[in-house]
PDB file of C-alpha atoms in Angstrom:
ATOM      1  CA  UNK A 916     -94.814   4.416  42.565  1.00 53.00           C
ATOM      2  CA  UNK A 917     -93.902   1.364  40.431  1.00 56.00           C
ATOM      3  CA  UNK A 918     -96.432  -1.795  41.320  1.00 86.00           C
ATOM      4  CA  UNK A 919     -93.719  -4.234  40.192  1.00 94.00           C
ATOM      5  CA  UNK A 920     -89.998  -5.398  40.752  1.00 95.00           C
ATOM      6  CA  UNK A 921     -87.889  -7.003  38.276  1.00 97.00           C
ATOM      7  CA  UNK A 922     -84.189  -7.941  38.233  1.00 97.00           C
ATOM      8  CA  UNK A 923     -82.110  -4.968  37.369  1.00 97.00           C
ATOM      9  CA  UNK A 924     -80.360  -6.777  34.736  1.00 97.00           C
ATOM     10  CA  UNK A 925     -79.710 -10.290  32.684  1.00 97.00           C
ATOM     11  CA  UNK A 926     -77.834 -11.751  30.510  1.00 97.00           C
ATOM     12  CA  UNK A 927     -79.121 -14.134  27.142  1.00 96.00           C
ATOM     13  CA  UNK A 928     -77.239 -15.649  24.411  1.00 97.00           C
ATOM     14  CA  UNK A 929     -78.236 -15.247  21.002  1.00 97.00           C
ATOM     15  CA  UNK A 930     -80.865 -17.824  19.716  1.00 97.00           C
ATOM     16  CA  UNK A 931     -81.642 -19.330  23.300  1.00 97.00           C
ATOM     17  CA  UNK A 932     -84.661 -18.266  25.272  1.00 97.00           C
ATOM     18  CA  UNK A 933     -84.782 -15.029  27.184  1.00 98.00           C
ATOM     19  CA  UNK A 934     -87.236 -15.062  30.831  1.00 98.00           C
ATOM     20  CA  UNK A 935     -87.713 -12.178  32.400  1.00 98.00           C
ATOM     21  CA  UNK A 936     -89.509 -12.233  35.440  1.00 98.00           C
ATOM     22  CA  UNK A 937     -92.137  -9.631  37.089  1.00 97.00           C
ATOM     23  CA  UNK A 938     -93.243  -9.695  40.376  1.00 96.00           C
ATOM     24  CA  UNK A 939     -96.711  -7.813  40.724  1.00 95.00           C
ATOM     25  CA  UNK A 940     -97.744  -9.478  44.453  1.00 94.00           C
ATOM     26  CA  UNK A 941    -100.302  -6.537  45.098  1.00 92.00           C
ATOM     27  CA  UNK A 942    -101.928  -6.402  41.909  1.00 92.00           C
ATOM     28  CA  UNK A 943    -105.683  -6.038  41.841  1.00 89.00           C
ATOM     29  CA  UNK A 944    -108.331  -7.884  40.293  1.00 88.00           C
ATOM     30  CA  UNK A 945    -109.139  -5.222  37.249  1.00 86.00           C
ATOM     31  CA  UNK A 946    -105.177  -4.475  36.211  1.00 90.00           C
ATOM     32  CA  UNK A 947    -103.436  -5.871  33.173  1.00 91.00           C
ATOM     33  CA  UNK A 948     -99.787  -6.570  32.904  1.00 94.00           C
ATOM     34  CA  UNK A 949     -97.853  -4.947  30.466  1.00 94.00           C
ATOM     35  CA  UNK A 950     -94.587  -4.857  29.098  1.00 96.00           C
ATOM     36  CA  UNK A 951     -92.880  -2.395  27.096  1.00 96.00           C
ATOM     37  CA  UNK A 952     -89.235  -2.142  25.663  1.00 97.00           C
ATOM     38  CA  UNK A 953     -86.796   0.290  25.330  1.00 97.00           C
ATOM     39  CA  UNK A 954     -83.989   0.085  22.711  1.00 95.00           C
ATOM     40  CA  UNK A 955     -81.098   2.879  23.658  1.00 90.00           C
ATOM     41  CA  UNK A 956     -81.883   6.229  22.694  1.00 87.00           C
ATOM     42  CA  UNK A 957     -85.178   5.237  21.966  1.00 93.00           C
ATOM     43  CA  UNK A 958     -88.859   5.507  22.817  1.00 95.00           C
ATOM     44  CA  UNK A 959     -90.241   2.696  24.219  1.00 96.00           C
ATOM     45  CA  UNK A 960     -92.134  -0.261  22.645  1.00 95.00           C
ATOM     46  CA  UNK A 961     -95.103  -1.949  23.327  1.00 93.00           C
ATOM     47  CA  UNK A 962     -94.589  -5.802  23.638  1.00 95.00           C
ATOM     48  CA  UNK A 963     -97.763  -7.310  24.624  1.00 94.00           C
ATOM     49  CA  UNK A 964    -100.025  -7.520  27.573  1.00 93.00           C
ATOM     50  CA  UNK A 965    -102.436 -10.129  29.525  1.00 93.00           C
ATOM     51  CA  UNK A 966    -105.039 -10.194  32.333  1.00 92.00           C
ATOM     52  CA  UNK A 967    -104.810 -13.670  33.537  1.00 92.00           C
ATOM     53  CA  UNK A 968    -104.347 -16.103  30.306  1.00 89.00           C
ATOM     54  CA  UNK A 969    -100.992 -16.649  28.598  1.00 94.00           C
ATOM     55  CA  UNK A 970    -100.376 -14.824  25.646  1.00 96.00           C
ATOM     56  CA  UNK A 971     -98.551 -15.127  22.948  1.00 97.00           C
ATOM     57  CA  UNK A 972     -97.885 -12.744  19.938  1.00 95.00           C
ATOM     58  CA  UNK A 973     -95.118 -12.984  17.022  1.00 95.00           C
ATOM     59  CA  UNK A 974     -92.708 -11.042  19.395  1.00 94.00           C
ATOM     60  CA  UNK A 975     -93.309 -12.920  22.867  1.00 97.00           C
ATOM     61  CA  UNK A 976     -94.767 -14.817  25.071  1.00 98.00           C
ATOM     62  CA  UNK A 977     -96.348 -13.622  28.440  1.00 98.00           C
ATOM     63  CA  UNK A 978     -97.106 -16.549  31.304  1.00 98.00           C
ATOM     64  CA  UNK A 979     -99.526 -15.283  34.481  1.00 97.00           C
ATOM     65  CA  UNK A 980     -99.319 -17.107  37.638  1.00 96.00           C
ATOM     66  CA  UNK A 981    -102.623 -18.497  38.492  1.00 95.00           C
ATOM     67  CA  UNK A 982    -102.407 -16.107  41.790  1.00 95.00           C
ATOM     68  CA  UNK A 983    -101.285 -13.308  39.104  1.00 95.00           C
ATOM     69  CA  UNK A 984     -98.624 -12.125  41.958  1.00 95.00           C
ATOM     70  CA  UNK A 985     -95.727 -12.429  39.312  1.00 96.00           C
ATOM     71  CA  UNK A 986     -95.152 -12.970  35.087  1.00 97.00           C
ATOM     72  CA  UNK A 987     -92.526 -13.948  33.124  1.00 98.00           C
ATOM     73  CA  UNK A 988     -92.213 -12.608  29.631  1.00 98.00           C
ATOM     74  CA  UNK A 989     -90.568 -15.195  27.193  1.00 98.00           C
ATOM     75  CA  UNK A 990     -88.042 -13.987  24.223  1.00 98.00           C
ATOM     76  CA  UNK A 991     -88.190 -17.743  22.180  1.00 97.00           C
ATOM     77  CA  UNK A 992     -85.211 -17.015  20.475  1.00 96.00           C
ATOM     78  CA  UNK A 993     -83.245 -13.927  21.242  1.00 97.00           C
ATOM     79  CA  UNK A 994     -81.706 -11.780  18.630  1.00 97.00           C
ATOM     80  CA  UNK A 995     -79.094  -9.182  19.206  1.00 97.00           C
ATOM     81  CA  UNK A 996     -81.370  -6.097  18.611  1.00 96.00           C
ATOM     82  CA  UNK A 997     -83.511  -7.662  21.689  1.00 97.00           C
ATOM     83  CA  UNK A 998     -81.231  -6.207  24.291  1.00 98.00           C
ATOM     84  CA  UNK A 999     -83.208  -3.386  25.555  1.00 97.00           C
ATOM     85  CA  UNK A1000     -84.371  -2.456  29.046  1.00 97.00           C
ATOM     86  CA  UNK A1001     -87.937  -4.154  29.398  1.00 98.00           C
ATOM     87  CA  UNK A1002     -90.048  -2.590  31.269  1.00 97.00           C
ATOM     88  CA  UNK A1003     -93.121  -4.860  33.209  1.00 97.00           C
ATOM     89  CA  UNK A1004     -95.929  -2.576  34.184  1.00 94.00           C
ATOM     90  CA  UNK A1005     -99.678  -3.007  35.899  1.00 92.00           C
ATOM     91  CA  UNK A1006    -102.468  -0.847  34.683  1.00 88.00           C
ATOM     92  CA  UNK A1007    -106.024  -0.878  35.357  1.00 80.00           C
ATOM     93  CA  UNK A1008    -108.239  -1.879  32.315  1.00 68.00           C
ATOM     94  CA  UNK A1009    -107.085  -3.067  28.840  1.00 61.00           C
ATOM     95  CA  UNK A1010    -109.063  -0.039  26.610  1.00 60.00           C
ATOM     96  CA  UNK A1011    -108.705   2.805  28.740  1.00 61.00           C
ATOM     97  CA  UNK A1012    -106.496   5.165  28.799  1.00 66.00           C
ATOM     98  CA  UNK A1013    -104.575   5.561  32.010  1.00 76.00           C
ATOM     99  CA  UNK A1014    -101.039   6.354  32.663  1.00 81.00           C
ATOM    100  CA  UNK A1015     -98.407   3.807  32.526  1.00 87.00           C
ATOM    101  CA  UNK A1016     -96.148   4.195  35.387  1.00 87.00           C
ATOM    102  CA  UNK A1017     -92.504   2.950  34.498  1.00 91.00           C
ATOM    103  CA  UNK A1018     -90.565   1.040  36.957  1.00 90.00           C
ATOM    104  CA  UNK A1019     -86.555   0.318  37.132  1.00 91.00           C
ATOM    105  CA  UNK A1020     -87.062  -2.613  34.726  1.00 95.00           C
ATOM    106  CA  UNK A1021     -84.630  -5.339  33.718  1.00 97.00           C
ATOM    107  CA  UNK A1022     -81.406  -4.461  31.073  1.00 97.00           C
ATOM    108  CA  UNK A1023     -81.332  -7.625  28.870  1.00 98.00           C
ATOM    109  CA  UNK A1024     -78.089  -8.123  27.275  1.00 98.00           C
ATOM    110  CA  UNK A1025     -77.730 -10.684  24.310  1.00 98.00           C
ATOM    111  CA  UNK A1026     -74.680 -11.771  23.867  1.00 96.00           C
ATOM    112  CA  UNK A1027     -73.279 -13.389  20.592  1.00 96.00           C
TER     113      UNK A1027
ATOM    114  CA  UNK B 427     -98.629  -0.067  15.262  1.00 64.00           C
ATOM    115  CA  UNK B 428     -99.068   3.748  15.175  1.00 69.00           C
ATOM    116  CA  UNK B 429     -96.891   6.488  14.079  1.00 88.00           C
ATOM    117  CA  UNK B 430     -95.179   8.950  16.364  1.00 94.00           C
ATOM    118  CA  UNK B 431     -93.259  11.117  15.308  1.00 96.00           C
ATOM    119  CA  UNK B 432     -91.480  13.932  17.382  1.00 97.00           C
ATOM    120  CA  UNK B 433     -89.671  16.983  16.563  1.00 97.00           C
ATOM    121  CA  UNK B 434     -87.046  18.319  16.548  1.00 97.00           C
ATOM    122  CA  UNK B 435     -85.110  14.772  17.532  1.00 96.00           C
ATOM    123  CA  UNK B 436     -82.193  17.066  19.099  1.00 97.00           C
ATOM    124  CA  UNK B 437     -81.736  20.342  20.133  1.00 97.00           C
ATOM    125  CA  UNK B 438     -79.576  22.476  22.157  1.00 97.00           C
ATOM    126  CA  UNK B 439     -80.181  25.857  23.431  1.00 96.00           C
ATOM    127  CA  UNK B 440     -78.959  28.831  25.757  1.00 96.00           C
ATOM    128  CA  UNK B 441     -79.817  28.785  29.718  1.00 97.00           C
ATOM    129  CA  UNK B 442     -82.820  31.462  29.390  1.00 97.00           C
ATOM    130  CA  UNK B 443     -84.621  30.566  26.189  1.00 97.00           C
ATOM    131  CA  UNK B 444     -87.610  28.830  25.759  1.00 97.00           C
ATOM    132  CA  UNK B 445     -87.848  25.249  23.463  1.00 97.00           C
ATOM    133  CA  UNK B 446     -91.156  23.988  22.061  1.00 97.00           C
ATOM    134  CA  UNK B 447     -91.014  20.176  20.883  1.00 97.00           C
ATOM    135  CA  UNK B 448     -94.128  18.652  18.882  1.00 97.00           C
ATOM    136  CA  UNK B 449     -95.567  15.410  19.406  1.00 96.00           C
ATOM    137  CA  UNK B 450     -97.964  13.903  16.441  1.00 95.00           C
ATOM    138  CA  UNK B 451     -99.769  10.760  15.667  1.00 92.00           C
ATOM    139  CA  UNK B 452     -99.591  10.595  12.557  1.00 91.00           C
ATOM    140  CA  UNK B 453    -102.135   7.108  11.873  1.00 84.00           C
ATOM    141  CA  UNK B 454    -105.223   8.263  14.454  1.00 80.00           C
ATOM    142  CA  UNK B 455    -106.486  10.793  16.327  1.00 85.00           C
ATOM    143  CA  UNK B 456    -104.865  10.330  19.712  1.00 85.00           C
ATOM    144  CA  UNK B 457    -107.230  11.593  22.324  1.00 84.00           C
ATOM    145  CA  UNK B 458    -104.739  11.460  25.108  1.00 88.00           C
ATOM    146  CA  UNK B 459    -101.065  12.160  24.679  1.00 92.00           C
ATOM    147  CA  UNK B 460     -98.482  11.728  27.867  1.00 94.00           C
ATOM    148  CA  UNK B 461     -95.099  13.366  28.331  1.00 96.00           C
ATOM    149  CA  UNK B 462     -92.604  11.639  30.247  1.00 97.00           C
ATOM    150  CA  UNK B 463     -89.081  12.771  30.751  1.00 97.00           C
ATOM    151  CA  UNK B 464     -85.664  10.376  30.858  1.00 96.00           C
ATOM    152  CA  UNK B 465     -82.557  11.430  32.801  1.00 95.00           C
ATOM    153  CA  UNK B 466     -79.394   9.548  31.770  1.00 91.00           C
ATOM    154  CA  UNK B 467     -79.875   5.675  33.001  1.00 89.00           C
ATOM    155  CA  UNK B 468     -83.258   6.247  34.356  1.00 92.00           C
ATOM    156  CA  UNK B 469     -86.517   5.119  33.995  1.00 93.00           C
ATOM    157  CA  UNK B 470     -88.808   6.994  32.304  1.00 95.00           C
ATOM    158  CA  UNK B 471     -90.876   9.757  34.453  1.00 95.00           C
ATOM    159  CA  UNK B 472     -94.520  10.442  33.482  1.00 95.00           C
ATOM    160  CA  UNK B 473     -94.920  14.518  33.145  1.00 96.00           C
ATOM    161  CA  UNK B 474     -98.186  15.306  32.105  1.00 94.00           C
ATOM    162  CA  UNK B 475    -101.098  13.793  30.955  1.00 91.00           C
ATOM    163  CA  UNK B 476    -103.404  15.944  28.470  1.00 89.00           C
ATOM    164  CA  UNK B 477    -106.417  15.105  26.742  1.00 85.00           C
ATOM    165  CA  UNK B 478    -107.484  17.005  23.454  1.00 80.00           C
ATOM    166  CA  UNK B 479    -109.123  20.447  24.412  1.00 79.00           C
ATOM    167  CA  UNK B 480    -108.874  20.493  27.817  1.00 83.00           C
ATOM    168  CA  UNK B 481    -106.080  21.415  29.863  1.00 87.00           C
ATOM    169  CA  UNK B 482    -102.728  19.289  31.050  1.00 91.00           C
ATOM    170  CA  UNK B 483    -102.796  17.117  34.442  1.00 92.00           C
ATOM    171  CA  UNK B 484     -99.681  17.468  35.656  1.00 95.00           C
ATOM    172  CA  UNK B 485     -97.729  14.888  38.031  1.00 94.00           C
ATOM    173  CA  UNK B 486     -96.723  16.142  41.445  1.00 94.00           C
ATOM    174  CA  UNK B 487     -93.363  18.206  41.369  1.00 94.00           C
ATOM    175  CA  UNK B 488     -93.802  19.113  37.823  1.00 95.00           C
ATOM    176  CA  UNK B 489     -94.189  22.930  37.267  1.00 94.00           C
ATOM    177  CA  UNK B 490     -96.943  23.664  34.917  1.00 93.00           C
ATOM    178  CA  UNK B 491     -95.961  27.308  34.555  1.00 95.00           C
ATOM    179  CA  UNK B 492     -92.202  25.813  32.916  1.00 96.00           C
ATOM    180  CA  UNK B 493     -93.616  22.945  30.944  1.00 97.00           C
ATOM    181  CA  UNK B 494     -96.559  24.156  28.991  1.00 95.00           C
ATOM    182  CA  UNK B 495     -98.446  21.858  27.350  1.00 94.00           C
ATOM    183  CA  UNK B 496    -101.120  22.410  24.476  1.00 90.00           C
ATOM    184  CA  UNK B 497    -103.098  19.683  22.959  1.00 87.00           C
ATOM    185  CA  UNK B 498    -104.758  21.468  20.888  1.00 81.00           C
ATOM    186  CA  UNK B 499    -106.200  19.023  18.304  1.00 87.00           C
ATOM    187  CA  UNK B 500    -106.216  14.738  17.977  1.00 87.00           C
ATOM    188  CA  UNK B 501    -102.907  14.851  16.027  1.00 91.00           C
ATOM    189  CA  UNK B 502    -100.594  17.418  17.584  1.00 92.00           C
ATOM    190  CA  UNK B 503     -99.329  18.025  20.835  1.00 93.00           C
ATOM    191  CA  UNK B 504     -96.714  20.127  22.036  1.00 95.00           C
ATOM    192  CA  UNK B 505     -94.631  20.721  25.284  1.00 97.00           C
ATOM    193  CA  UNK B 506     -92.543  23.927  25.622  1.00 97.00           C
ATOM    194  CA  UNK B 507     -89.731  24.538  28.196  1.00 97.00           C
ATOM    195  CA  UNK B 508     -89.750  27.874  29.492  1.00 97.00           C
ATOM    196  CA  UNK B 509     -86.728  29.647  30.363  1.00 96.00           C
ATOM    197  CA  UNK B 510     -84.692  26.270  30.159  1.00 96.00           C
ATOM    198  CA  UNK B 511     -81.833  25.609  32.817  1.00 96.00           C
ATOM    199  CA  UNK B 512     -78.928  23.267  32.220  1.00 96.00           C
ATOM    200  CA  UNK B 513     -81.062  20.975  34.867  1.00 96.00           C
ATOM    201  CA  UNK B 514     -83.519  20.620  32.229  1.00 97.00           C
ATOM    202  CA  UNK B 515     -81.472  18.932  29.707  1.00 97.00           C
ATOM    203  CA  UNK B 516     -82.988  15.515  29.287  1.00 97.00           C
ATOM    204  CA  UNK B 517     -84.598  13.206  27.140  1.00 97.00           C
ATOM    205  CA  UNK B 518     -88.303  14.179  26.621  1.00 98.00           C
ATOM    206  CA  UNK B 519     -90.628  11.378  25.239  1.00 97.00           C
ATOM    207  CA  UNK B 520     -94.357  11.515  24.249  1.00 96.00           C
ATOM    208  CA  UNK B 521     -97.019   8.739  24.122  1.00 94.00           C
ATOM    209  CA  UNK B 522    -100.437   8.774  22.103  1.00 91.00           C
ATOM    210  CA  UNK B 523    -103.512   6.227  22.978  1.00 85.00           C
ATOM    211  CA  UNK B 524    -107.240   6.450  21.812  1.00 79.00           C
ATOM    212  CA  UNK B 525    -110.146   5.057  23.817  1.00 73.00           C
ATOM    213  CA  UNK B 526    -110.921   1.626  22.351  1.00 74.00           C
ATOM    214  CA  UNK B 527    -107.223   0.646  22.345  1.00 74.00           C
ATOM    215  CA  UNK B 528    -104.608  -1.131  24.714  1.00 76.00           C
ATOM    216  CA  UNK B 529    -101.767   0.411  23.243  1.00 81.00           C
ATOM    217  CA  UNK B 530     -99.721   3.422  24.188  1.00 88.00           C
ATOM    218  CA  UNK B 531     -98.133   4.414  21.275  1.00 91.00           C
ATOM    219  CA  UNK B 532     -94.320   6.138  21.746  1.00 95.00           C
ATOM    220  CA  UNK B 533     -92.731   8.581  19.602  1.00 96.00           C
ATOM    221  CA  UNK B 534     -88.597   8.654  18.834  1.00 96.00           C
ATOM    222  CA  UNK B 535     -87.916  10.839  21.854  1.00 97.00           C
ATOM    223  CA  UNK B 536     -86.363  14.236  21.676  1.00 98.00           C
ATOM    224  CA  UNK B 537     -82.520  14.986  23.548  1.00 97.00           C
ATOM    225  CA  UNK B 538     -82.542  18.627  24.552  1.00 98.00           C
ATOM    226  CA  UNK B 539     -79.294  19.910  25.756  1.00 97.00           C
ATOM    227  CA  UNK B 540     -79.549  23.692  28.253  1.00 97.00           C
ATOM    228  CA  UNK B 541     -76.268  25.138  27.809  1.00 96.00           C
TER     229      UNK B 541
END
């Protein structure tokens, strides 16, 4: 079973911020929060992932809650290939290689 | 990132026959490789796991005697329908990762189609 809810969908215009938000309230001390992508017709695509820092790579932005009970991934300037379904995800460790369990995830749309 | 590719990208076959579909990474030598499978506006459901020489776990209420799965070296992976059923038709994904890295690696997907 998914660890996580997110909003089933959202709506961004092009060149403003996307948020999505993750709620993870029974995450455990030793699991990582991930997020993945999925472009239609597509296998999905890894976006980035933290423990409890913020981090940022040169496609987003993730920002942990101090209690770690929810995320929000940030898209700093939306494009139109950025609508995809993204997918937040908690897995234990950050070098192993356990299963990723996919949830319902949230359908970004950017709009023109 | 790595390179996954999958093959064939589409296929479509007769109620009865059997389909094999390949899954390689093609930049390192993936010693696990996942199958998930995608119905129409769903999430993606995880498969199988199966780790290089040893045989597939499968996930509960996935029949191991209809989707076999061989892993038989880092690079290649393959998952083959057996005696497909229009039920089966469905987008079937694989995923590479190596110990010593946080990234599961995703190949294109491939659509089969049971007629």
């Amino acid at each position: 079973d998914a660890k996580t809810t997110q909003p089933p969908s959202m709506d961004c215009a092009e060149g403003r911020a996307a948020n999505l938000p993750c709620n993870h309230s029974t995450i455990s001390g030793n699991e990582y929060v991930y997020w993945y992508r999925q472009i239609h017709s597509q296998g999905p695509q890894y976006i980035i992932h933290g423990l409890k820092n913020n981090e940022t790579n040169e496609m987003a932005s993730l920002i942990i809650t101090e209690d770690r009970k929810s995320s929000t991934l940030i898209l700093p300037h939306a494009t139109l290939r950025d609508t995809a379904v993204y997918y937040c995800i908690v897995r234990p460790g950050s070098y192993n290689t356990d299963k990723l369990i996919f949830g319902t995830g949230t359908r970004l749309q950017v709009f023109p | 990132g790595a390179v996954v590719s999958q093959h064939p990208s589409r296929v479509i076959c007769k109620s009865g026959t059997s389909v094999k579909i390949e899954c390689r990474s093609l930049d390192f030598q993936a010693t696990t490789m996942f199958w998930y499978r995608q119905f129409p506006k769903q999430s993606l459901m995880l498969m199988a796991t199966s780790n290089e020489g040893s045989k597939a776990t499968y996930e509960q209420g996935v029949e191991k005697d209809k989707f076999l799965i061989n892993h038989a070296s880092l690079t290649l992976s393959t998952l083959t329908v057996t005696s497909a059923h229009p039920e089966d038709s469905s987008f079937y994904i694989c995923s590479v990762q190596t110990s010593g890295r946080y990234e599961q690696y995703f190949g294109p997907g491939t659509r089969l189609t049971v007629t």
